[in-house]
Amino acid sequence: MKTLSKASLAVVALSLCLNANAIAGKLEEGFAAIQRGDYATAHRLWLPLANQGEAAAQFNLGLMYRDGRGVAQDGAEAVKWFRKAAEQGDASAQYKLGLMYDQGQGVAQDDAEAVRWFRKAAEQGLTAAQLFLGNAYRDGRGVELNYTEAIKWYRKAAEQGDASAQSNLGLMYDKGQGVARDDAEAVKWIRKAAEQGNVSAQYKLGLMYRIGQGVARDDAEAVKWIRKAAEQGNASGQLFLGAMYRIGRVVAQDDAEAVKWFRKAAEQGNALAQSNLGSMYNKGKGVARDDAEAVKWYRKGAEQGNADAQANFGHAYRNGEGVAQDYAEAVKWLRKAAEQGGASAQGWLGFMYLEGKGVAQDEVETVKWFRKAAEQGYAVAQNNLGHMYNKGKGVAQDYAEAVKWYRKAAEQGHAAAQGNLGSMYSKGQGVARDDAEAVKWYRMGAAQGNVLSQNNLGLMYRDGQGVAQDLAESAKWLRKAAAPR
């Protein structure tokens, strides 16, 4: 067998070196052309290199065909060039080929094949592929669901500084998936992601401060991080920030700011924000009152299934605010919200049955819906359910039950219930008669402007029942009760 002389070997080495330099030169010329926006020149320079097996040229041709730059967009051609580079071990090409399978672009969608290529790239340390592989194991997509494997790949990417992987790793600690639940560790990784500007991590970190999970509770820090998320367009953050301005918590109360943030979230399709924005228009808070605009936003939220929006939309039909009055439509939307457990909707649906509006009058159905709302602590329904027991409507008359429900509502500050409870004590119905206790509850209701309470309190002062007789006090409260409303 003939062997090459040292001189011949030197010639071969020099030839290889010159060829490598020429390839590198063509690649660089192609990149320079791309920088100028001259994709046609880049394609002309790279195609021969790609046909010679140069992986970098193959990969970049794949990008050009995928994006339609300098060539007609062609997913199949992109897959062809990505595959050639991927089969040579190019990690970026392996990742891009995985994405093409993941998205079914230029090739039939195939989760298992996507995972195969992601794994090859991930094993070479490519963070984006490690993230996708973690997602695949977390979701059981293309592989059997395995939280431990998900954690493994998230951690690899997170330790390289990938913000999405850091956020996901934090959430795994938050939920105790693949690891023991650890709030402090969750905060650690979520904070790393948040500090890099990861929107979902910023919102989550804000919530953790809000409830004191893994950190000391701190509303100011909560608003700080949620604002960062909101300013990047996170709809949940925008909704939260709107609510903070609405109630004046941590930030100064500002209805106009509340409207601003509710609108941003609502325009992204957040159903609760749509309902809240509708309410702001309905009440004229932060904006001029506009019932038609309120209905517009209620409708959007209601059609997405939001119970608050459905209840508000039902109210609008009941009262003819922003839409033609339509009791049947009111019942339809109130029922949708009530069946989701919306307490106010259950209470109002009970009223529709009581009044026979949009449905046949039915006191048994009235009691059913009042009870559902009352058991959720809705004071209006508790008072109404007490009235049904007091009058024996839809249920057997039962003064003790009436007192029970009046009391629940009265203790929540419901003025009419306070007056009703006072009457039960005054009459000795369902409780031992106690004029002093009657006066106590009348006084509470009267202070809130309840006419029945004011009138009865005036009578108690007139007759000296439960209180020292005082005609001046009597006149004062009777006058208040008689004043025009």
Short mmCIF file of C-alpha atoms in Angstrom, two decimals:
data_model
loop_
_atom_site.label_atom_id
_atom_site.label_comp_id
_atom_site.label_asym_id
_atom_site.label_seq_id
_atom_site.Cartn_x
_atom_site.Cartn_y
_atom_site.Cartn_z
CA MET A 1 0.00 0.00 0.00
CA LYS A 2 1.36 3.38 -1.04
CA THR A 3 1.76 5.98 1.62
CA LEU A 4 1.68 9.71 1.14
CA SER A 5 4.90 11.54 1.55
CA LYS A 6 5.23 14.37 4.04
CA ALA A 7 5.12 16.79 1.18
CA SER A 8 1.90 15.27 -0.14
CA LEU A 9 0.31 15.39 3.31
CA ALA A 10 1.24 19.02 3.60
CA VAL A 11 -0.43 19.72 0.27
CA VAL A 12 -3.63 17.92 1.40
CA ALA A 13 -3.65 19.81 4.69
CA LEU A 14 -3.13 23.11 2.91
CA SER A 15 -5.91 22.26 0.46
CA LEU A 16 -8.32 21.44 3.31
CA CYS A 17 -7.40 24.62 5.11
CA LEU A 18 -7.92 26.72 2.01
CA ASN A 19 -11.25 24.98 1.34
CA ALA A 20 -12.40 25.59 4.94
CA ASN A 21 -11.40 29.22 4.64
CA ALA A 22 -13.30 29.52 1.38
CA ILE A 23 -16.41 27.98 2.96
CA ALA A 24 -16.13 30.26 5.96
CA GLY A 25 -15.72 33.20 3.62
CA LYS A 26 -18.84 32.32 1.65
CA LEU A 27 -20.79 31.83 4.86
CA GLU A 28 -19.70 35.24 6.13
CA GLU A 29 -20.54 36.87 2.81
CA GLY A 30 -23.99 35.31 3.06
CA PHE A 31 -24.49 36.65 6.59
CA ALA A 32 -23.40 40.10 5.46
CA ALA A 33 -25.94 39.92 2.62
CA ILE A 34 -28.65 38.98 5.13
CA GLN A 35 -27.73 42.02 7.22
CA ARG A 36 -28.25 44.19 4.12
CA GLY A 37 -31.60 42.49 3.44
CA ASP A 38 -30.17 40.91 0.29
CA TYR A 39 -31.59 37.42 0.74
CA ALA A 40 -31.19 36.47 -2.92
CA THR A 41 -27.41 36.89 -2.70
CA ALA A 42 -27.30 34.90 0.55
CA HIS A 43 -29.27 32.09 -1.11
CA ARG A 44 -26.92 32.10 -4.13
CA LEU A 45 -23.87 31.88 -1.86
CA TRP A 46 -25.22 29.26 0.52
CA LEU A 47 -26.93 26.83 -1.84
CA PRO A 48 -23.68 25.38 -3.28
CA LEU A 49 -22.24 25.05 0.24
CA ALA A 50 -25.39 23.32 1.44
CA ASN A 51 -25.26 20.89 -1.49
CA GLN A 52 -21.66 20.14 -0.48
CA GLY A 53 -22.88 19.18 2.98
CA GLU A 54 -22.04 22.34 4.92
CA ALA A 55 -24.37 22.15 7.96
CA ALA A 56 -24.41 25.88 8.71
CA ALA A 57 -25.48 26.65 5.14
CA GLN A 58 -28.11 23.91 5.27
CA PHE A 59 -29.51 25.29 8.51
CA ASN A 60 -29.70 28.85 7.19
CA LEU A 61 -31.33 27.73 3.96
CA GLY A 62 -33.92 26.00 6.14
CA LEU A 63 -34.61 29.30 7.89
CA MET A 64 -34.98 31.12 4.57
CA TYR A 65 -37.49 28.58 3.23
CA ARG A 66 -39.38 28.49 6.52
CA ASP A 67 -39.78 32.28 6.62
CA GLY A 68 -40.04 32.92 2.87
CA ARG A 69 -37.03 35.25 2.76
CA GLY A 70 -35.37 35.46 -0.66
CA VAL A 71 -37.35 32.38 -1.72
CA ALA A 72 -40.98 31.35 -1.87
CA GLN A 73 -42.05 30.14 1.57
CA ASP A 74 -41.92 26.35 1.51
CA GLY A 75 -42.25 24.33 4.71
CA ALA A 76 -41.30 21.05 3.07
CA GLU A 77 -38.10 22.56 1.66
CA ALA A 78 -37.32 24.03 5.07
CA VAL A 79 -37.74 20.59 6.66
CA LYS A 80 -35.45 19.08 4.02
CA TRP A 81 -32.57 21.45 4.84
CA PHE A 82 -33.11 21.37 8.59
CA ARG A 83 -33.02 17.59 8.44
CA LYS A 84 -29.73 17.53 6.49
CA ALA A 85 -28.09 19.79 9.07
CA ALA A 86 -29.74 17.99 12.00
CA GLU A 87 -28.48 14.63 10.84
CA GLN A 88 -24.96 16.07 10.97
CA GLY A 89 -25.52 16.91 14.62
CA ASP A 90 -26.28 20.62 14.34
CA ALA A 91 -28.18 21.35 17.59
CA SER A 92 -30.01 24.42 16.27
CA ALA A 93 -31.19 22.49 13.24
CA GLN A 94 -32.33 19.60 15.44
CA TYR A 95 -34.36 22.04 17.51
CA LYS A 96 -35.89 23.73 14.46
CA LEU A 97 -36.75 20.36 12.94
CA GLY A 98 -38.43 19.43 16.22
CA LEU A 99 -40.48 22.63 15.99
CA MET A 100 -41.57 21.78 12.44
CA TYR A 101 -42.86 18.40 13.65
CA ASP A 102 -44.41 20.03 16.72
CA GLN A 103 -46.32 22.53 14.59
CA GLY A 104 -46.99 20.28 11.58
CA GLN A 105 -45.23 22.75 9.30
CA GLY A 106 -43.87 21.22 6.10
CA VAL A 107 -44.36 17.77 7.57
CA ALA A 108 -47.19 15.83 9.20
CA GLN A 109 -47.58 16.87 12.84
CA ASP A 110 -45.90 14.28 15.03
CA ASP A 111 -45.33 14.85 18.76
CA ALA A 112 -43.09 11.81 19.17
CA GLU A 113 -40.84 12.87 16.28
CA ALA A 114 -40.72 16.40 17.66
CA VAL A 115 -39.58 15.05 21.03
CA ARG A 116 -36.93 12.88 19.32
CA TRP A 117 -35.29 15.92 17.74
CA PHE A 118 -35.74 18.13 20.78
CA ARG A 119 -33.96 15.49 22.85
CA LYS A 120 -30.98 15.42 20.48
CA ALA A 121 -30.63 19.19 20.73
CA ALA A 122 -31.29 19.22 24.49
CA GLU A 123 -28.57 16.64 25.09
CA GLN A 124 -26.15 19.03 23.39
CA GLY A 125 -27.15 21.71 25.91
CA LEU A 126 -29.47 23.84 23.77
CA THR A 127 -31.68 25.59 26.35
CA ALA A 128 -34.70 26.14 24.08
CA ALA A 129 -34.80 22.41 23.36
CA GLN A 130 -34.41 21.57 27.04
CA LEU A 131 -37.39 23.81 27.78
CA PHE A 132 -39.54 22.14 25.12
CA LEU A 133 -38.51 18.70 26.31
CA GLY A 134 -39.49 19.69 29.86
CA ASN A 135 -42.87 20.86 28.55
CA ALA A 136 -43.35 17.58 26.69
CA TYR A 137 -42.76 15.53 29.86
CA ARG A 138 -44.93 17.88 31.95
CA ASP A 139 -47.85 17.63 29.52
CA GLY A 140 -47.37 14.03 28.41
CA ARG A 141 -47.07 15.14 24.80
CA GLY A 142 -45.02 12.84 22.59
CA VAL A 143 -43.81 11.01 25.70
CA GLU A 144 -45.44 9.53 28.76
CA LEU A 145 -46.19 12.21 31.35
CA ASN A 146 -43.30 12.32 33.81
CA TYR A 147 -42.92 15.26 36.19
CA THR A 148 -39.51 14.07 37.39
CA GLU A 149 -38.15 14.18 33.83
CA ALA A 150 -39.83 17.54 33.30
CA ILE A 151 -38.03 18.89 36.38
CA LYS A 152 -34.71 17.49 35.13
CA TRP A 153 -34.90 19.32 31.80
CA TYR A 154 -36.36 22.52 33.23
CA ARG A 155 -33.51 22.62 35.73
CA LYS A 156 -30.87 22.21 33.01
CA ALA A 157 -32.33 25.13 31.05
CA ALA A 158 -33.01 27.19 34.17
CA GLU A 159 -29.44 26.87 35.37
CA GLN A 160 -28.34 28.25 32.00
CA GLY A 161 -30.54 31.29 32.66
CA ASP A 162 -33.59 30.50 30.53
CA ALA A 163 -36.39 32.60 32.04
CA SER A 164 -39.28 30.42 30.85
CA ALA A 165 -37.60 27.33 32.29
CA GLN A 166 -36.99 29.15 35.57
CA SER A 167 -40.66 30.13 35.71
CA ASN A 168 -41.80 26.59 34.92
CA LEU A 169 -39.41 25.08 37.43
CA GLY A 170 -40.77 27.45 40.07
CA LEU A 171 -44.32 26.39 39.24
CA MET A 172 -43.37 22.73 39.64
CA TYR A 173 -42.12 23.52 43.15
CA ASP A 174 -45.28 25.56 43.74
CA LYS A 175 -47.50 22.60 42.82
CA GLY A 176 -45.28 19.83 44.17
CA GLN A 177 -45.05 18.14 40.78
CA GLY A 178 -41.97 15.93 40.43
CA VAL A 179 -40.54 17.41 43.64
CA ALA A 180 -41.69 17.97 47.19
CA ARG A 181 -43.74 21.15 47.36
CA ASP A 182 -41.45 23.97 48.44
CA ASP A 183 -42.73 27.56 48.46
CA ALA A 184 -39.31 29.08 49.14
CA GLU A 185 -37.77 27.21 46.20
CA ALA A 186 -40.74 28.19 44.05
CA VAL A 187 -40.20 31.86 44.90
CA LYS A 188 -36.46 31.55 44.20
CA TRP A 189 -36.94 30.35 40.61
CA ILE A 190 -39.97 32.47 39.86
CA ARG A 191 -38.09 35.55 41.06
CA LYS A 192 -35.15 34.74 38.76
CA ALA A 193 -37.54 34.58 35.82
CA ALA A 194 -39.42 37.71 36.90
CA GLU A 195 -36.21 39.70 37.18
CA GLN A 196 -35.46 38.79 33.56
CA GLY A 197 -38.83 40.21 32.55
CA ASN A 198 -40.79 36.97 32.21
CA VAL A 199 -44.40 38.17 32.31
CA SER A 200 -46.08 35.10 33.78
CA ALA A 201 -43.39 34.92 36.47
CA GLN A 202 -43.90 38.57 37.36
CA TYR A 203 -47.62 38.00 37.77
CA LYS A 204 -47.11 34.82 39.80
CA LEU A 205 -44.53 36.49 42.05
CA GLY A 206 -46.99 39.30 42.67
CA LEU A 207 -49.64 36.79 43.71
CA MET A 208 -47.17 35.09 46.05
CA TYR A 209 -46.50 38.40 47.78
CA ARG A 210 -50.25 39.05 47.85
CA ILE A 211 -50.97 35.90 49.88
CA GLY A 212 -47.63 35.53 51.65
CA GLN A 213 -46.62 32.30 49.92
CA GLY A 214 -42.91 31.60 50.34
CA VAL A 215 -42.38 35.27 51.26
CA ALA A 216 -43.72 37.63 53.90
CA ARG A 217 -47.04 39.04 52.77
CA ASP A 218 -46.46 42.45 51.18
CA ASP A 219 -49.21 44.18 49.20
CA ALA A 220 -46.83 46.86 47.92
CA GLU A 221 -44.49 44.21 46.47
CA ALA A 222 -47.51 42.39 45.06
CA VAL A 223 -48.67 45.48 43.20
CA LYS A 224 -45.11 46.24 42.05
CA TRP A 225 -44.68 42.87 40.33
CA ILE A 226 -48.21 42.64 39.03
CA ARG A 227 -47.86 46.13 37.54
CA LYS A 228 -44.73 44.97 35.70
CA ALA A 229 -46.73 42.09 34.23
CA ALA A 230 -49.68 44.35 33.42
CA GLU A 231 -47.46 46.85 31.64
CA GLN A 232 -46.19 44.02 29.44
CA GLY A 233 -49.77 43.15 28.50
CA ASN A 234 -50.61 40.39 30.95
CA ALA A 235 -54.43 40.44 31.07
CA SER A 236 -54.70 38.87 34.53
CA GLY A 237 -52.29 41.47 35.86
CA GLN A 238 -54.28 44.25 34.23
CA LEU A 239 -57.47 42.93 35.80
CA PHE A 240 -55.81 42.75 39.23
CA LEU A 241 -54.40 46.26 38.92
CA GLY A 242 -57.81 47.58 37.89
CA ALA A 243 -59.33 46.01 40.98
CA MET A 244 -56.67 47.58 43.22
CA TYR A 245 -57.44 51.05 41.82
CA ARG A 246 -61.16 50.38 42.12
CA ILE A 247 -61.00 49.66 45.85
CA GLY A 248 -58.00 51.86 46.65
CA ARG A 249 -55.79 49.13 48.07
CA VAL A 250 -52.04 49.92 48.20
CA VAL A 251 -52.64 52.49 45.45
CA ALA A 252 -54.78 55.61 45.80
CA GLN A 253 -58.39 54.90 44.85
CA ASP A 254 -58.86 56.03 41.26
CA ASP A 255 -61.85 54.96 39.17
CA ALA A 256 -60.36 56.36 35.97
CA GLU A 257 -57.23 54.22 36.45
CA ALA A 258 -59.44 51.24 37.26
CA VAL A 259 -61.30 51.75 33.98
CA LYS A 260 -58.00 52.07 32.10
CA TRP A 261 -56.70 48.73 33.34
CA PHE A 262 -60.05 46.93 33.11
CA ARG A 263 -60.28 48.09 29.49
CA LYS A 264 -56.80 46.79 28.62
CA ALA A 265 -57.69 43.35 30.01
CA ALA A 266 -61.18 43.41 28.51
CA GLU A 267 -59.85 44.19 25.05
CA GLN A 268 -57.68 41.06 25.34
CA GLY A 269 -60.82 39.03 26.00
CA ASN A 270 -60.61 38.67 29.78
CA ALA A 271 -64.23 37.91 30.68
CA LEU A 272 -64.16 39.16 34.27
CA ALA A 273 -62.54 42.41 33.15
CA GLN A 274 -65.28 42.78 30.55
CA SER A 275 -67.89 42.39 33.29
CA ASN A 276 -66.07 44.88 35.54
CA LEU A 277 -65.72 47.40 32.73
CA GLY A 278 -69.43 47.05 32.04
CA SER A 279 -70.15 47.77 35.70
CA MET A 280 -68.02 50.92 35.59
CA TYR A 281 -70.06 52.18 32.63
CA ASN A 282 -73.30 51.16 34.34
CA LYS A 283 -72.42 53.10 37.49
CA GLY A 284 -70.69 56.00 35.75
CA LYS A 285 -67.47 55.44 37.70
CA GLY A 286 -64.30 56.60 35.98
CA VAL A 287 -66.31 57.15 32.79
CA ALA A 288 -69.54 58.87 31.84
CA ARG A 289 -72.49 56.58 32.55
CA ASP A 290 -73.42 54.71 29.38
CA ASP A 291 -75.83 51.79 29.69
CA ALA A 292 -75.37 50.74 26.06
CA GLU A 293 -71.61 50.53 26.54
CA ALA A 294 -72.17 48.63 29.78
CA VAL A 295 -74.35 46.10 27.96
CA LYS A 296 -71.75 45.74 25.20
CA TRP A 297 -69.12 44.63 27.71
CA TYR A 298 -71.54 42.52 29.76
CA ARG A 299 -72.49 40.66 26.59
CA LYS A 300 -68.85 39.91 25.72
CA GLY A 301 -68.16 38.49 29.17
CA ALA A 302 -71.49 36.65 29.35
CA GLU A 303 -70.95 34.93 26.02
CA GLN A 304 -67.64 33.61 27.36
CA GLY A 305 -69.52 32.07 30.30
CA ASN A 306 -68.49 34.49 33.04
CA ALA A 307 -71.12 34.27 35.78
CA ASP A 308 -70.73 37.89 36.93
CA ALA A 309 -71.19 39.16 33.39
CA GLN A 310 -74.19 36.87 32.86
CA ALA A 311 -75.80 38.16 36.05
CA ASN A 312 -75.17 41.78 35.07
CA PHE A 313 -76.45 41.13 31.55
CA GLY A 314 -79.57 39.57 33.02
CA HIS A 315 -80.09 42.64 35.23
CA ALA A 316 -79.79 44.88 32.19
CA TYR A 317 -82.60 42.96 30.44
CA ARG A 318 -84.69 42.94 33.63
CA ASN A 319 -84.45 46.70 34.05
CA GLY A 320 -84.31 47.67 30.38
CA GLU A 321 -80.97 49.41 30.82
CA GLY A 322 -79.02 49.65 27.57
CA VAL A 323 -81.34 47.10 25.94
CA ALA A 324 -85.08 46.77 25.45
CA GLN A 325 -86.63 45.31 28.59
CA ASP A 326 -87.06 41.56 28.10
CA TYR A 327 -87.91 39.39 31.10
CA ALA A 328 -87.43 36.13 29.20
CA GLU A 329 -83.87 37.16 28.23
CA ALA A 330 -83.31 38.31 31.80
CA VAL A 331 -84.30 34.89 33.13
CA LYS A 332 -82.14 33.14 30.51
CA TRP A 333 -78.96 34.98 31.56
CA LEU A 334 -79.72 34.99 35.28
CA ARG A 335 -80.26 31.22 35.11
CA LYS A 336 -76.91 30.70 33.37
CA ALA A 337 -75.15 32.60 36.14
CA ALA A 338 -77.24 31.00 38.89
CA GLU A 339 -76.44 27.50 37.66
CA GLN A 340 -72.74 28.37 37.94
CA GLY A 341 -73.32 29.27 41.58
CA GLY A 342 -73.55 33.04 41.27
CA ALA A 343 -75.28 34.07 44.49
CA SER A 344 -76.69 37.40 43.30
CA ALA A 345 -78.02 35.73 40.14
CA GLN A 346 -79.67 33.02 42.25
CA GLY A 347 -81.31 35.70 44.37
CA TRP A 348 -82.58 37.64 41.37
CA LEU A 349 -83.77 34.49 39.64
CA GLY A 350 -85.77 33.79 42.78
CA PHE A 351 -87.37 37.24 42.41
CA MET A 352 -88.29 36.51 38.79
CA TYR A 353 -90.15 33.39 39.95
CA LEU A 354 -91.75 35.34 42.80
CA GLU A 355 -92.99 38.05 40.42
CA GLY A 356 -93.77 35.69 37.53
CA LYS A 357 -91.65 37.74 35.13
CA GLY A 358 -90.18 35.78 32.23
CA VAL A 359 -91.32 32.56 33.92
CA ALA A 360 -94.54 31.24 35.41
CA GLN A 361 -94.98 32.51 38.97
CA ASP A 362 -93.75 29.78 41.34
CA GLU A 363 -93.12 30.39 45.04
CA VAL A 364 -91.52 26.96 45.53
CA GLU A 365 -88.93 27.79 42.85
CA THR A 366 -88.53 31.19 44.48
CA VAL A 367 -87.64 29.58 47.79
CA LYS A 368 -85.26 27.15 46.06
CA TRP A 369 -83.22 29.94 44.49
CA PHE A 370 -83.36 32.21 47.54
CA ARG A 371 -82.06 29.31 49.65
CA LYS A 372 -79.14 28.60 47.28
CA ALA A 373 -78.06 32.24 47.45
CA ALA A 374 -78.71 32.53 51.18
CA GLU A 375 -76.58 29.49 51.95
CA GLN A 376 -73.70 31.23 50.19
CA GLY A 377 -74.07 34.15 52.60
CA TYR A 378 -75.84 36.55 50.22
CA ALA A 379 -77.58 38.92 52.64
CA VAL A 380 -80.35 40.03 50.26
CA ALA A 381 -81.39 36.42 49.72
CA GLN A 382 -81.16 35.63 53.43
CA ASN A 383 -83.58 38.45 54.16
CA ASN A 384 -85.89 37.32 51.36
CA LEU A 385 -85.81 33.71 52.50
CA GLY A 386 -86.69 34.90 55.99
CA HIS A 387 -89.67 36.75 54.50
CA MET A 388 -90.86 33.55 52.74
CA TYR A 389 -90.75 31.64 56.04
CA ASN A 390 -92.40 34.55 57.86
CA LYS A 391 -95.32 34.64 55.41
CA GLY A 392 -95.48 30.92 54.64
CA LYS A 393 -94.87 31.42 50.90
CA GLY A 394 -93.40 28.43 49.08
CA VAL A 395 -92.69 26.79 52.46
CA ALA A 396 -94.66 26.05 55.61
CA GLN A 397 -94.81 29.15 57.79
CA ASP A 398 -92.03 28.96 60.37
CA TYR A 399 -91.23 32.02 62.47
CA ALA A 400 -88.11 30.46 63.99
CA GLU A 401 -86.68 29.86 60.49
CA ALA A 402 -87.67 33.39 59.54
CA VAL A 403 -85.76 34.75 62.54
CA LYS A 404 -82.75 32.59 61.69
CA TRP A 405 -82.44 33.99 58.18
CA TYR A 406 -83.31 37.57 59.15
CA ARG A 407 -80.57 37.39 61.77
CA LYS A 408 -77.95 36.14 59.29
CA ALA A 409 -78.67 39.03 56.98
CA ALA A 410 -78.99 41.58 59.80
CA GLU A 411 -75.61 40.61 61.22
CA GLN A 412 -74.12 41.41 57.81
CA GLY A 413 -75.59 44.89 58.07
CA HIS A 414 -78.62 44.43 55.79
CA ALA A 415 -80.93 47.28 56.82
CA ALA A 416 -84.25 45.70 55.83
CA ALA A 417 -83.33 42.48 57.67
CA GLN A 418 -82.47 44.51 60.76
CA GLY A 419 -85.94 46.06 60.64
CA ASN A 420 -87.56 42.67 60.07
CA LEU A 421 -85.64 41.09 62.94
CA GLY A 422 -86.69 43.96 65.17
CA SER A 423 -90.32 43.27 64.26
CA MET A 424 -89.97 39.60 65.20
CA TYR A 425 -88.64 40.60 68.64
CA SER A 426 -91.38 43.20 69.00
CA LYS A 427 -94.10 40.63 68.21
CA GLY A 428 -92.46 37.66 69.92
CA GLN A 429 -92.57 35.62 66.72
CA GLY A 430 -89.92 32.90 66.53
CA VAL A 431 -88.19 34.40 69.59
CA ALA A 432 -89.23 35.47 73.07
CA ARG A 433 -90.69 38.94 72.93
CA ASP A 434 -88.01 41.50 73.82
CA ASP A 435 -88.72 45.18 73.23
CA ALA A 436 -85.16 46.23 74.07
CA GLU A 437 -83.81 43.82 71.47
CA ALA A 438 -86.41 45.09 69.00
CA VAL A 439 -85.24 48.67 69.59
CA LYS A 440 -81.62 47.62 69.10
CA TRP A 441 -82.31 46.21 65.64
CA TYR A 442 -84.72 49.00 64.65
CA ARG A 443 -82.02 51.51 65.54
CA MET A 444 -79.48 49.77 63.32
CA GLY A 445 -81.85 49.67 60.36
CA ALA A 446 -83.05 53.23 60.97
CA ALA A 447 -79.49 54.57 60.94
CA GLN A 448 -79.12 53.12 57.44
CA GLY A 449 -82.31 54.80 56.26
CA ASN A 450 -84.67 51.82 56.38
CA VAL A 451 -88.18 53.30 56.50
CA LEU A 452 -89.80 50.42 58.42
CA SER A 453 -87.09 50.62 61.07
CA GLN A 454 -87.41 54.41 61.35
CA ASN A 455 -91.19 54.22 61.68
CA ASN A 456 -91.10 51.42 64.26
CA LEU A 457 -88.32 53.07 66.23
CA GLY A 458 -90.44 56.22 66.34
CA LEU A 459 -93.38 54.19 67.70
CA MET A 460 -91.20 52.55 70.35
CA TYR A 461 -90.10 55.99 71.58
CA ARG A 462 -93.70 57.21 71.50
CA ASP A 463 -94.99 54.30 73.58
CA GLY A 464 -91.90 53.86 75.77
CA GLN A 465 -91.41 50.25 74.67
CA GLY A 466 -87.85 48.96 75.07
CA VAL A 467 -86.70 52.51 75.61
CA ALA A 468 -87.63 55.47 77.81
CA GLN A 469 -90.57 57.36 76.37
CA ASP A 470 -89.31 60.34 74.38
CA LEU A 471 -91.79 62.18 72.17
CA ALA A 472 -89.11 64.36 70.60
CA GLU A 473 -87.11 61.29 69.56
CA SER A 474 -90.34 59.70 68.41
CA ALA A 475 -91.17 62.68 66.22
CA LYS A 476 -87.63 62.74 64.82
CA TRP A 477 -87.78 59.15 63.60
CA LEU A 478 -91.38 59.30 62.40
CA ARG A 479 -90.48 62.42 60.43
CA LYS A 480 -87.53 60.62 58.83
CA ALA A 481 -89.78 57.70 57.89
CA ALA A 482 -92.34 60.04 56.33
CA ALA A 483 -89.79 62.11 54.38
CA PRO A 484 -90.09 61.85 50.59
CA ARG A 485 -87.65 59.43 48.99
#
